[in-house]
PDB file of C-alpha atoms in Angstrom:
ATOM      1  CA  MET A 116       0.689  -0.043  -0.541  1.00 87.00           C
ATOM      2  CA  ILE A 117       3.492   2.870   0.671  1.00 94.00           C
ATOM      3  CA  GLU A 118       6.727   2.384  -0.545  1.00 95.00           C
ATOM      4  CA  VAL A 119       9.001   4.431   1.130  1.00 95.00           C
ATOM      5  CA  LYS A 120      12.536   4.064  -0.357  1.00 95.00           C
ATOM      6  CA  ASN A 121      16.036   5.647   0.347  1.00 95.00           C
ATOM      7  CA  LEU A 122      13.635   9.081   1.898  1.00 95.00           C
ATOM      8  CA  THR A 123      15.634  11.574   2.272  1.00 96.00           C
ATOM      9  CA  LYS A 124      14.401  16.167   3.764  1.00 95.00           C
ATOM     10  CA  LYS A 125      16.999  17.845   5.036  1.00 94.00           C
ATOM     11  CA  PHE A 126      16.820  21.690   6.047  1.00 93.00           C
ATOM     12  CA  GLY A 127      20.357  23.164   5.804  1.00 91.00           C
ATOM     13  CA  ARG A 128      22.991  21.435   6.991  1.00 89.00           C
ATOM     14  CA  THR A 129      20.067  19.670   9.687  1.00 91.00           C
ATOM     15  CA  ALA A 130      18.795  16.513   8.178  1.00 92.00           C
ATOM     16  CA  ALA A 131      15.340  15.774   9.600  1.00 94.00           C
ATOM     17  CA  VAL A 132      14.944  12.704   7.608  1.00 95.00           C
ATOM     18  CA  ASN A 133      18.069  10.790   6.588  1.00 94.00           C
ATOM     19  CA  ASP A 134      17.282   7.944   3.718  1.00 94.00           C
ATOM     20  CA  ILE A 135      15.023   5.640   5.486  1.00 95.00           C
ATOM     21  CA  SER A 136      13.308   2.490   3.502  1.00 96.00           C
ATOM     22  CA  PHE A 137       9.922   0.824   4.364  1.00 95.00           C
ATOM     23  CA  SER A 138       6.779  -0.814   3.579  1.00 94.00           C
ATOM     24  CA  ILE A 139       2.948  -0.252   5.203  1.00 94.00           C
ATOM     25  CA  GLY A 140       0.633  -3.238   4.122  1.00 91.00           C
ATOM     26  CA  LYS A 141      -2.586  -3.077   2.848  1.00 88.00           C
ATOM     27  CA  GLY A 142      -4.558  -3.025   6.296  1.00 87.00           C
ATOM     28  CA  GLU A 143      -2.614  -2.166   8.972  1.00 90.00           C
ATOM     29  CA  ILE A 144      -2.414   0.220  11.864  1.00 90.00           C
ATOM     30  CA  ILE A 145       1.047   1.452  12.128  1.00 92.00           C
ATOM     31  CA  GLY A 146       2.766   3.585  15.318  1.00 90.00           C
ATOM     32  CA  LEU A 147       5.338   6.052  14.565  1.00 91.00           C
ATOM     33  CA  LEU A 148       7.107   7.190  16.913  1.00 88.00           C
ATOM     34  CA  GLY A 149       9.786   8.360  17.789  1.00 86.00           C
ATOM     35  CA  PRO A 150      11.453  12.442  20.357  1.00 85.00           C
ATOM     36  CA  ASN A 151      10.167  15.777  19.260  1.00 84.00           C
ATOM     37  CA  GLY A 152      11.774  16.327  16.411  1.00 86.00           C
ATOM     38  CA  ALA A 153      13.098  12.859  15.562  1.00 88.00           C
ATOM     39  CA  GLY A 154      11.702  12.894  12.101  1.00 92.00           C
ATOM     40  CA  LYS A 155       8.237  12.100  12.103  1.00 92.00           C
ATOM     41  CA  THR A 156       5.419  15.112  10.585  1.00 92.00           C
ATOM     42  CA  THR A 157       7.715  15.153   8.166  1.00 94.00           C
ATOM     43  CA  THR A 158       7.997  11.963   7.428  1.00 95.00           C
ATOM     44  CA  MET A 159       4.320  12.076   6.816  1.00 94.00           C
ATOM     45  CA  ARG A 160       4.142  15.369   5.525  1.00 94.00           C
ATOM     46  CA  ILE A 161       6.462  13.735   2.291  1.00 95.00           C
ATOM     47  CA  LEU A 162       4.010  11.023   2.759  1.00 95.00           C
ATOM     48  CA  THR A 163       0.692  12.941   2.096  1.00 94.00           C
ATOM     49  CA  GLY A 164       2.592  15.435  -1.147  1.00 93.00           C
ATOM     50  CA  PHE A 165       2.635  18.047   1.695  1.00 91.00           C
ATOM     51  CA  LEU A 166       6.649  18.492   0.625  1.00 93.00           C
ATOM     52  CA  SER A 167       8.991  18.099  -1.455  1.00 94.00           C
ATOM     53  CA  SER A 168      11.833  15.335  -0.803  1.00 94.00           C
ATOM     54  CA  ASP A 169      15.342  15.679  -1.364  1.00 94.00           C
ATOM     55  CA  GLY A 170      15.332  12.214  -2.813  1.00 94.00           C
ATOM     56  CA  GLY A 171      14.401   8.549  -2.245  1.00 94.00           C
ATOM     57  CA  SER A 172      10.811   7.846  -3.506  1.00 94.00           C
ATOM     58  CA  VAL A 173       7.358   6.893  -1.687  1.00 96.00           C
ATOM     59  CA  LYS A 174       4.520   5.104  -4.085  1.00 95.00           C
ATOM     60  CA  ILE A 175       1.104   5.305  -2.725  1.00 95.00           C
ATOM     61  CA  ASP A 176      -0.622   2.131  -3.663  1.00 93.00           C
ATOM     62  CA  GLY A 177       2.064   1.621  -7.208  1.00 94.00           C
ATOM     63  CA  ILE A 178       1.350   6.142  -7.428  1.00 95.00           C
ATOM     64  CA  ASP A 179       4.534   8.217  -7.381  1.00 95.00           C
ATOM     65  CA  ILE A 180       3.253  11.061  -4.200  1.00 94.00           C
ATOM     66  CA  GLU A 181       5.628  13.581  -6.471  1.00 93.00           C
ATOM     67  CA  LYS A 182       5.127  12.723 -10.389  1.00 93.00           C
ATOM     68  CA  ASN A 183       1.003  12.179  -8.949  1.00 94.00           C
ATOM     69  CA  PRO A 184       0.686  14.169  -6.610  1.00 92.00           C
ATOM     70  CA  ILE A 185      -2.692  14.728  -7.171  1.00 92.00           C
ATOM     71  CA  GLU A 186      -4.590  11.205  -8.068  1.00 94.00           C
ATOM     72  CA  ALA A 187      -1.870   9.967  -4.708  1.00 95.00           C
ATOM     73  CA  GLN A 188      -3.622  12.037  -2.568  1.00 93.00           C
ATOM     74  CA  LYS A 189      -7.020  10.892  -3.672  1.00 93.00           C
ATOM     75  CA  LYS A 190      -6.282   8.163  -1.709  1.00 94.00           C
ATOM     76  CA  ILE A 191      -5.056   9.688   1.783  1.00 96.00           C
ATOM     77  CA  GLY A 192      -6.604  10.620   4.657  1.00 94.00           C
ATOM     78  CA  TYR A 193      -4.609  13.092   6.753  1.00 95.00           C
ATOM     79  CA  LEU A 194      -4.688  15.467  10.006  1.00 93.00           C
ATOM     80  CA  PRO A 195      -2.029  17.384  10.176  1.00 92.00           C
ATOM     81  CA  GLU A 196      -0.717  18.222  13.892  1.00 85.00           C
ATOM     82  CA  ASN A 197      -1.828  20.904  14.166  1.00 85.00           C
ATOM     83  CA  ASN A 198      -5.667  20.464  13.732  1.00 90.00           C
ATOM     84  CA  PRO A 199      -6.410  23.061  10.719  1.00 89.00           C
ATOM     85  CA  LEU A 200     -10.186  24.595  11.758  1.00 94.00           C
ATOM     86  CA  TYR A 201     -12.046  27.082  11.237  1.00 94.00           C
ATOM     87  CA  LYS A 202     -13.363  27.796  14.556  1.00 93.00           C
ATOM     88  CA  ASN A 203     -16.206  30.559  13.637  1.00 95.00           C
ATOM     89  CA  MET A 204     -17.538  27.577  11.332  1.00 96.00           C
ATOM     90  CA  GLN A 205     -20.327  25.260  12.401  1.00 97.00           C
ATOM     91  CA  VAL A 206     -18.998  21.043  11.924  1.00 97.00           C
ATOM     92  CA  ALA A 207     -21.511  20.739   9.437  1.00 97.00           C
ATOM     93  CA  GLU A 208     -20.745  24.267   7.261  1.00 97.00           C
ATOM     94  CA  PHE A 209     -16.647  22.848   7.545  1.00 97.00           C
ATOM     95  CA  LEU A 210     -17.406  19.017   6.550  1.00 97.00           C
ATOM     96  CA  ASP A 211     -19.062  21.009   3.042  1.00 96.00           C
ATOM     97  CA  LEU A 212     -16.291  22.855   2.801  1.00 96.00           C
ATOM     98  CA  ALA A 213     -14.267  19.744   2.605  1.00 95.00           C
ATOM     99  CA  ALA A 214     -16.473  17.419   0.579  1.00 95.00           C
ATOM    100  CA  SER A 215     -15.762  20.641  -1.691  1.00 95.00           C
ATOM    101  CA  LEU A 216     -12.033  21.082  -1.505  1.00 93.00           C
ATOM    102  CA  HIS A 217     -12.519  17.010  -2.489  1.00 93.00           C
ATOM    103  CA  GLN A 218     -14.341  17.560  -5.517  1.00 92.00           C
ATOM    104  CA  ILE A 219     -17.032  15.632  -3.862  1.00 95.00           C
ATOM    105  CA  PRO A 220     -19.812  15.590  -6.743  1.00 94.00           C
ATOM    106  CA  ASP A 221     -22.941  17.781  -4.956  1.00 92.00           C
ATOM    107  CA  GLN A 222     -24.881  14.317  -5.427  1.00 94.00           C
ATOM    108  CA  GLU A 223     -23.018  12.233  -3.480  1.00 95.00           C
ATOM    109  CA  LYS A 224     -21.936  14.985  -0.732  1.00 95.00           C
ATOM    110  CA  LYS A 225     -24.949  14.095   1.115  1.00 95.00           C
ATOM    111  CA  GLU A 226     -23.396  10.243   1.847  1.00 95.00           C
ATOM    112  CA  ALA A 227     -20.504  10.865   1.958  1.00 95.00           C
ATOM    113  CA  LEU A 228     -21.261  13.490   4.947  1.00 96.00           C
ATOM    114  CA  ASP A 229     -23.643  10.929   6.424  1.00 95.00           C
ATOM    115  CA  PHE A 230     -20.236   8.519   6.316  1.00 93.00           C
ATOM    116  CA  ALA A 231     -18.174  10.525   7.908  1.00 93.00           C
ATOM    117  CA  VAL A 232     -20.047  12.248  10.354  1.00 95.00           C
ATOM    118  CA  LYS A 233     -20.819   8.823  11.439  1.00 92.00           C
ATOM    119  CA  SER A 234     -17.885   7.537  11.078  1.00 90.00           C
ATOM    120  CA  VAL A 235     -15.774   9.245  13.485  1.00 92.00           C
ATOM    121  CA  GLY A 236     -19.797   9.705  16.018  1.00 91.00           C
ATOM    122  CA  ILE A 237     -20.216  13.127  15.372  1.00 94.00           C
ATOM    123  CA  GLU A 238     -24.032  13.742  15.187  1.00 95.00           C
ATOM    124  CA  LYS A 239     -24.642  15.169  18.097  1.00 94.00           C
ATOM    125  CA  VAL A 240     -22.489  18.127  17.788  1.00 95.00           C
ATOM    126  CA  TYR A 241     -22.942  18.699  14.229  1.00 96.00           C
ATOM    127  CA  ARG A 242     -24.679  22.017  13.577  1.00 96.00           C
ATOM    128  CA  ARG A 243     -23.039  23.874  16.259  1.00 97.00           C
ATOM    129  CA  PRO A 244     -19.731  25.676  15.974  1.00 97.00           C
ATOM    130  CA  ILE A 245     -16.076  24.473  15.915  1.00 96.00           C
ATOM    131  CA  GLY A 246     -14.786  26.717  17.838  1.00 95.00           C
ATOM    132  CA  GLU A 247     -17.667  25.721  21.332  1.00 96.00           C
ATOM    133  CA  LEU A 248     -16.349  22.205  20.651  1.00 95.00           C
ATOM    134  CA  SER A 249     -14.183  20.409  23.114  1.00 93.00           C
ATOM    135  CA  LYS A 250     -10.545  19.675  21.902  1.00 91.00           C
ATOM    136  CA  GLY A 251     -11.610  15.470  21.687  1.00 91.00           C
ATOM    137  CA  TYR A 252     -14.663  16.757  19.364  1.00 94.00           C
ATOM    138  CA  LYS A 253     -12.637  19.185  17.479  1.00 94.00           C
ATOM    139  CA  GLN A 254      -9.807  16.463  17.198  1.00 93.00           C
ATOM    140  CA  ARG A 255     -12.979  14.203  15.384  1.00 93.00           C
ATOM    141  CA  VAL A 256     -14.545  16.900  13.623  1.00 95.00           C
ATOM    142  CA  GLY A 257     -10.788  16.895  12.060  1.00 94.00           C
ATOM    143  CA  ILE A 258     -10.387  12.970  11.487  1.00 93.00           C
ATOM    144  CA  ALA A 259     -14.230  13.649  10.181  1.00 94.00           C
ATOM    145  CA  ALA A 260     -12.643  15.609   7.081  1.00 95.00           C
ATOM    146  CA  ALA A 261      -9.937  13.677   6.411  1.00 94.00           C
ATOM    147  CA  LEU A 262     -12.412  10.742   6.166  1.00 93.00           C
ATOM    148  CA  ILE A 263     -15.139  12.689   3.884  1.00 95.00           C
ATOM    149  CA  HIS A 264     -13.359  11.386   0.659  1.00 95.00           C
ATOM    150  CA  ARG A 265     -13.292   7.665   1.659  1.00 93.00           C
ATOM    151  CA  PRO A 266      -9.408   6.867   1.221  1.00 94.00           C
ATOM    152  CA  GLU A 267      -7.657   4.251   2.041  1.00 94.00           C
ATOM    153  CA  ILE A 268      -5.273   5.164   3.748  1.00 95.00           C
ATOM    154  CA  ILE A 269      -5.011   7.488   6.815  1.00 94.00           C
ATOM    155  CA  ILE A 270      -2.541   9.610   8.674  1.00 95.00           C
ATOM    156  CA  LEU A 271      -2.629  10.650  11.904  1.00 93.00           C
ATOM    157  CA  ASP A 272       0.009  12.863  13.048  1.00 91.00           C
ATOM    158  CA  GLU A 273      -0.283  13.538  16.975  1.00 88.00           C
ATOM    159  CA  PRO A 274      -4.129  12.786  16.912  1.00 88.00           C
ATOM    160  CA  THR A 275      -3.679  12.809  21.254  1.00 86.00           C
ATOM    161  CA  GLU A 276      -1.995  15.780  21.690  1.00 83.00           C
ATOM    162  CA  GLY A 277      -2.870  18.158  24.556  1.00 81.00           C
ATOM    163  CA  LEU A 278      -6.343  15.426  25.182  1.00 83.00           C
ATOM    164  CA  ASP A 279      -7.167  14.915  28.136  1.00 85.00           C
ATOM    165  CA  PRO A 280      -6.959  11.014  29.934  1.00 85.00           C
ATOM    166  CA  ASN A 281     -11.050  10.123  29.009  1.00 86.00           C
ATOM    167  CA  GLN A 282     -10.984  12.509  25.808  1.00 85.00           C
ATOM    168  CA  ARG A 283      -7.287   9.768  24.743  1.00 85.00           C
ATOM    169  CA  THR A 284      -9.697   6.456  25.357  1.00 87.00           C
ATOM    170  CA  GLU A 285     -12.216   7.508  23.460  1.00 87.00           C
ATOM    171  CA  ILE A 286      -9.500   8.572  19.856  1.00 86.00           C
ATOM    172  CA  ARG A 287      -7.580   5.160  20.850  1.00 87.00           C
ATOM    173  CA  GLN A 288     -11.373   3.220  20.879  1.00 88.00           C
ATOM    174  CA  LEU A 289     -11.740   5.725  17.009  1.00 87.00           C
ATOM    175  CA  ILE A 290      -9.170   4.666  15.465  1.00 87.00           C
ATOM    176  CA  LYS A 291      -9.380   0.823  16.513  1.00 86.00           C
ATOM    177  CA  ASP A 292     -12.522   1.467  14.480  1.00 86.00           C
ATOM    178  CA  LEU A 293     -11.493   2.589  11.646  1.00 86.00           C
ATOM    179  CA  SER A 294      -9.001  -0.011  11.319  1.00 85.00           C
ATOM    180  CA  LYS A 295     -11.540  -1.828  10.457  1.00 86.00           C
ATOM    181  CA  GLU A 296     -12.360  -1.376   6.984  1.00 87.00           C
ATOM    182  CA  HIS A 297      -8.136   1.649   6.527  1.00 90.00           C
ATOM    183  CA  THR A 298      -4.414   1.402   6.533  1.00 93.00           C
ATOM    184  CA  ILE A 299      -4.264   3.277   9.485  1.00 93.00           C
ATOM    185  CA  ILE A 300       0.079   5.641  11.183  1.00 94.00           C
ATOM    186  CA  MET A 301      -0.869   7.335  13.394  1.00 92.00           C
ATOM    187  CA  SER A 302       2.608   9.173  15.222  1.00 90.00           C
ATOM    188  CA  THR A 303       3.758  10.019  18.459  1.00 84.00           C
ATOM    189  CA  HIS A 304       5.891  10.664  21.080  1.00 79.00           C
ATOM    190  CA  VAL A 305       4.602   8.261  23.329  1.00 76.00           C
ATOM    191  CA  MET A 306       4.895   4.790  23.355  1.00 74.00           C
ATOM    192  CA  GLN A 307       1.893   3.340  25.386  1.00 74.00           C
ATOM    193  CA  GLU A 308      -0.433   4.957  22.201  1.00 76.00           C
ATOM    194  CA  ALA A 309       1.198   3.351  19.663  1.00 78.00           C
ATOM    195  CA  GLN A 310       0.877   0.507  22.114  1.00 77.00           C
ATOM    196  CA  ALA A 311      -3.380   0.302  22.525  1.00 78.00           C
ATOM    197  CA  VAL A 312      -3.739   1.588  18.732  1.00 81.00           C
ATOM    198  CA  GLY A 313      -0.285  -0.306  16.761  1.00 78.00           C
ATOM    199  CA  SER A 314      -0.324  -3.843  14.840  1.00 81.00           C
ATOM    200  CA  ARG A 315       3.333  -2.523  14.225  1.00 90.00           C
ATOM    201  CA  MET A 316       5.504   0.139  15.457  1.00 89.00           C
ATOM    202  CA  LEU A 317       7.900   1.799  13.444  1.00 92.00           C
ATOM    203  CA  ILE A 318      10.510   3.809  15.926  1.00 89.00           C
ATOM    204  CA  ILE A 319      12.312   7.385  13.528  1.00 91.00           C
ATOM    205  CA  ASN A 320      15.411   9.256  15.816  1.00 90.00           C
ATOM    206  CA  LYS A 321      17.951  12.183  14.529  1.00 90.00           C
ATOM    207  CA  GLY A 322      15.307  11.074  10.669  1.00 92.00           C
ATOM    208  CA  LYS A 323      16.528   7.622  10.476  1.00 93.00           C
ATOM    209  CA  ILE A 324      14.485   3.693  11.857  1.00 92.00           C
ATOM    210  CA  ILE A 325      16.364   2.896  14.526  1.00 88.00           C
ATOM    211  CA  ALA A 326      13.179  -0.678  14.747  1.00 88.00           C
ATOM    212  CA  ASP A 327      10.219  -1.607  13.303  1.00 90.00           C
ATOM    213  CA  GLY A 328       8.926  -4.849  14.182  1.00 88.00           C
ATOM    214  CA  THR A 329       5.046  -5.847  16.322  1.00 84.00           C
ATOM    215  CA  PRO A 330       5.148  -4.796  20.296  1.00 75.00           C
ATOM    216  CA  GLU A 331       6.747  -8.855  20.885  1.00 73.00           C
ATOM    217  CA  GLN A 332       9.505  -8.035  18.015  1.00 78.00           C
ATOM    218  CA  LEU A 333      10.418  -4.938  19.590  1.00 77.00           C
ATOM    219  CA  SER A 334      10.979  -7.195  23.578  1.00 68.00           C
ATOM    220  CA  LYS A 335      13.420  -8.612  22.038  1.00 67.00           C
ATOM    221  CA  LEU A 336      15.288  -5.252  21.600  1.00 67.00           C
ATOM    222  CA  SER A 337      16.132  -4.930  25.344  1.00 60.00           C
ATOM    223  CA  LYS A 338      18.792  -4.729  26.584  1.00 55.00           C
ATOM    224  CA  LYS A 339      17.002  -5.736  30.167  1.00 58.00           C
ATOM    225  CA  GLU A 340      17.518  -9.410  31.062  1.00 61.00           C
ATOM    226  CA  ASN A 341      13.681 -10.811  31.480  1.00 68.00           C
ATOM    227  CA  ILE A 342      13.283 -11.891  35.236  1.00 80.00           C
ATOM    228  CA  LEU A 343      11.120 -15.334  36.805  1.00 86.00           C
ATOM    229  CA  VAL A 344       9.848 -14.020  39.954  1.00 89.00           C
ATOM    230  CA  LEU A 345       8.151 -17.465  42.237  1.00 91.00           C
ATOM    231  CA  GLU A 346       6.704 -17.611  45.733  1.00 93.00           C
ATOM    232  CA  ILE A 347       6.684 -21.062  46.918  1.00 93.00           C
ATOM    233  CA  GLU A 348       6.770 -23.567  49.384  1.00 93.00           C
ATOM    234  CA  GLY A 349       7.358 -27.102  49.905  1.00 93.00           C
ATOM    235  CA  GLU A 350      11.078 -29.047  50.887  1.00 92.00           C
ATOM    236  CA  LYS A 351      14.951 -28.461  48.975  1.00 91.00           C
ATOM    237  CA  ILE A 352      13.384 -24.738  47.408  1.00 91.00           C
ATOM    238  CA  GLU A 353      16.510 -23.914  46.700  1.00 90.00           C
ATOM    239  CA  GLU A 354      18.528 -26.625  46.157  1.00 90.00           C
ATOM    240  CA  GLU A 355      15.814 -28.021  43.284  1.00 90.00           C
ATOM    241  CA  LEU A 356      15.807 -24.791  41.315  1.00 90.00           C
ATOM    242  CA  LYS A 357      19.755 -24.114  41.230  1.00 88.00           C
ATOM    243  CA  SER A 358      20.080 -27.596  39.675  1.00 89.00           C
ATOM    244  CA  ILE A 359      18.226 -26.700  36.237  1.00 89.00           C
ATOM    245  CA  GLU A 360      20.643 -25.775  33.409  1.00 84.00           C
ATOM    246  CA  ALA A 361      18.203 -23.244  32.975  1.00 84.00           C
ATOM    247  CA  VAL A 362      19.417 -21.626  35.855  1.00 86.00           C
ATOM    248  CA  LYS A 363      21.905 -18.441  34.746  1.00 85.00           C
ATOM    249  CA  LYS A 364      21.022 -16.463  37.537  1.00 86.00           C
ATOM    250  CA  MET A 365      18.532 -17.141  40.830  1.00 89.00           C
ATOM    251  CA  GLU A 366      18.330 -14.987  44.551  1.00 90.00           C
ATOM    252  CA  ILE A 367      16.072 -16.413  47.242  1.00 91.00           C
ATOM    253  CA  GLU A 368      14.398 -14.748  50.420  1.00 91.00           C
ATOM    254  CA  LYS A 369      12.697 -16.513  53.037  1.00 90.00           C
ATOM    255  CA  LEU A 370       9.763 -15.813  53.144  1.00 90.00           C
ATOM    256  CA  GLN A 371       8.455 -18.095  56.401  1.00 87.00           C
ATOM    257  CA  ASN A 372       9.199 -21.245  57.774  1.00 86.00           C
ATOM    258  CA  ASN A 373       9.262 -22.805  53.957  1.00 89.00           C
ATOM    259  CA  ARG A 374       7.774 -20.791  51.506  1.00 93.00           C
ATOM    260  CA  PHE A 375      10.436 -19.019  48.904  1.00 93.00           C
ATOM    261  CA  ARG A 376      10.414 -15.727  46.902  1.00 92.00           C
ATOM    262  CA  ALA A 377      12.945 -16.326  43.636  1.00 91.00           C
ATOM    263  CA  GLU A 378      13.711 -14.313  40.966  1.00 88.00           C
ATOM    264  CA  ILE A 379      15.755 -16.329  38.556  1.00 88.00           C
ATOM    265  CA  ILE A 380      17.105 -15.182  34.764  1.00 84.00           C
ATOM    266  CA  SER A 381      17.742 -17.932  32.941  1.00 81.00           C
ATOM    267  CA  LYS A 382      19.541 -19.140  29.729  1.00 74.00           C
ATOM    268  CA  THR A 383      18.712 -17.417  26.382  1.00 62.00           C
ATOM    269  CA  ASP A 384      17.968 -20.954  24.849  1.00 53.00           C
ATOM    270  CA  GLY A 385      16.585 -22.660  27.753  1.00 55.00           C
ATOM    271  CA  ARG A 386      13.301 -23.647  28.464  1.00 71.00           C
ATOM    272  CA  ILE A 387      12.638 -22.596  32.610  1.00 82.00           C
ATOM    273  CA  GLU A 388       9.075 -22.807  32.527  1.00 84.00           C
ATOM    274  CA  LEU A 389       8.614 -26.214  31.615  1.00 86.00           C
ATOM    275  CA  ALA A 390      11.514 -27.311  33.143  1.00 88.00           C
ATOM    276  CA  ILE A 391      10.194 -25.759  36.824  1.00 90.00           C
ATOM    277  CA  SER A 392       6.293 -27.111  35.877  1.00 90.00           C
ATOM    278  CA  GLU A 393       9.082 -30.442  36.797  1.00 90.00           C
ATOM    279  CA  LYS A 394      10.124 -30.010  39.963  1.00 90.00           C
ATOM    280  CA  ILE A 395       6.766 -28.371  41.108  1.00 92.00           C
ATOM    281  CA  TRP A 396       5.307 -31.462  40.117  1.00 92.00           C
ATOM    282  CA  LYS A 397       8.189 -33.487  41.541  1.00 92.00           C
ATOM    283  CA  ASN A 398       8.678 -32.269  44.513  1.00 92.00           C
ATOM    284  CA  LYS A 399       5.259 -31.114  45.118  1.00 92.00           C
ATOM    285  CA  TRP A 400       5.812 -27.736  45.833  1.00 93.00           C
ATOM    286  CA  VAL A 401       3.534 -25.352  46.747  1.00 93.00           C
ATOM    287  CA  VAL A 402       2.427 -22.542  44.729  1.00 93.00           C
ATOM    288  CA  TRP A 403       1.144 -19.292  45.077  1.00 92.00           C
ATOM    289  CA  LYS A 404       2.911 -16.443  42.342  1.00 90.00           C
ATOM    290  CA  MET A 405       5.371 -17.498  39.146  1.00 88.00           C
ATOM    291  CA  GLU A 406       5.239 -14.491  36.998  1.00 86.00           C
ATOM    292  CA  LYS A 407       7.824 -13.114  34.424  1.00 78.00           C
ATOM    293  CA  GLN A 408       8.752  -9.871  35.179  1.00 70.00           C
ATOM    294  CA  GLU A 409       9.269  -8.718  30.621  1.00 60.00           C
ATOM    295  CA  SER A 410      10.705  -4.498  30.102  1.00 57.00           C
ATOM    296  CA  ASN A 411       7.631  -2.622  29.445  1.00 60.00           C
ATOM    297  CA  LEU A 412       7.890  -1.142  25.950  1.00 63.00           C
ATOM    298  CA  GLU A 413       8.496   2.199  27.836  1.00 65.00           C
ATOM    299  CA  GLU A 414      12.145   1.391  28.360  1.00 69.00           C
ATOM    300  CA  ILE A 415      12.933  -0.651  25.506  1.00 72.00           C
ATOM    301  CA  PHE A 416      11.535   3.252  23.514  1.00 73.00           C
ATOM    302  CA  ARG A 417      14.453   4.662  26.457  1.00 73.00           C
ATOM    303  CA  ASP A 418      17.022   3.020  25.388  1.00 71.00           C
ATOM    304  CA  LEU A 419      16.572   2.773  21.641  1.00 71.00           C
ATOM    305  CA  THR A 420      16.412   7.107  21.418  1.00 71.00           C
ATOM    306  CA  LYS A 421      18.653   7.655  24.626  1.00 71.00           C
ATOM    307  CA  GLU A 422      21.058  10.114  23.675  1.00 55.00           C
TER     308      GLU A 422
END
């Protein structure tokens, strides 16, 4: 659906986008992540044809965005970082203007408006001035304008920025709902935002793609070792756990009587859970707790993007 090859954009001597390549398939939900100034907005502006590149290429469903921008843009709905709304207009007037700008014929406008309004849930504010709306509803109006021409791809630049927790939750759910019928790219510098809605994440830093994968795949990039935490009651616990070949390191403390708490770091090639389960069964231990403490995505994001 989207094919980016060796994309580069410089502002003076600074490479805002530095020779990046990636592809996005139909129906994917992509979280474009990176700290402020990483190159996310510049990348999105090039993908949508609002900014030209200095090198490389972008193809939207096989159409080169620079050689044939009008045809490529017909396939894209775009919500910029600073939602460009006319606050003195009613929602209805603004969306009618958006439909006209997309050259939707008059006889098809009502259907297009009904589709956009229903998709983002703004029926009850449809006749209200935009300036009177909450920021959450303003974001919904901006997304409706991006949807009005029924694009296959929706590109959202920081769609939850500045929203309160309830509004963030609402916009996240809206994006999930839209993803059932659209390919979506959403930029953010907050890992939990991308994790909440994205099936795949692209992490950009200093203009370069430094990671690309699902949350599960990115978790393997962590520099922190995974720890298995156990609380077990029984006989010969320390002796039996230390005898497991897959154990790389273990810290154990006595909680009471024959009840112990153990933190175990396993060798990368060891099936530690299976070995421990066999010991539990063999020794008839009582298990009070068994959980894996894995690096969370926020930690991985910090590791990948720190200076």
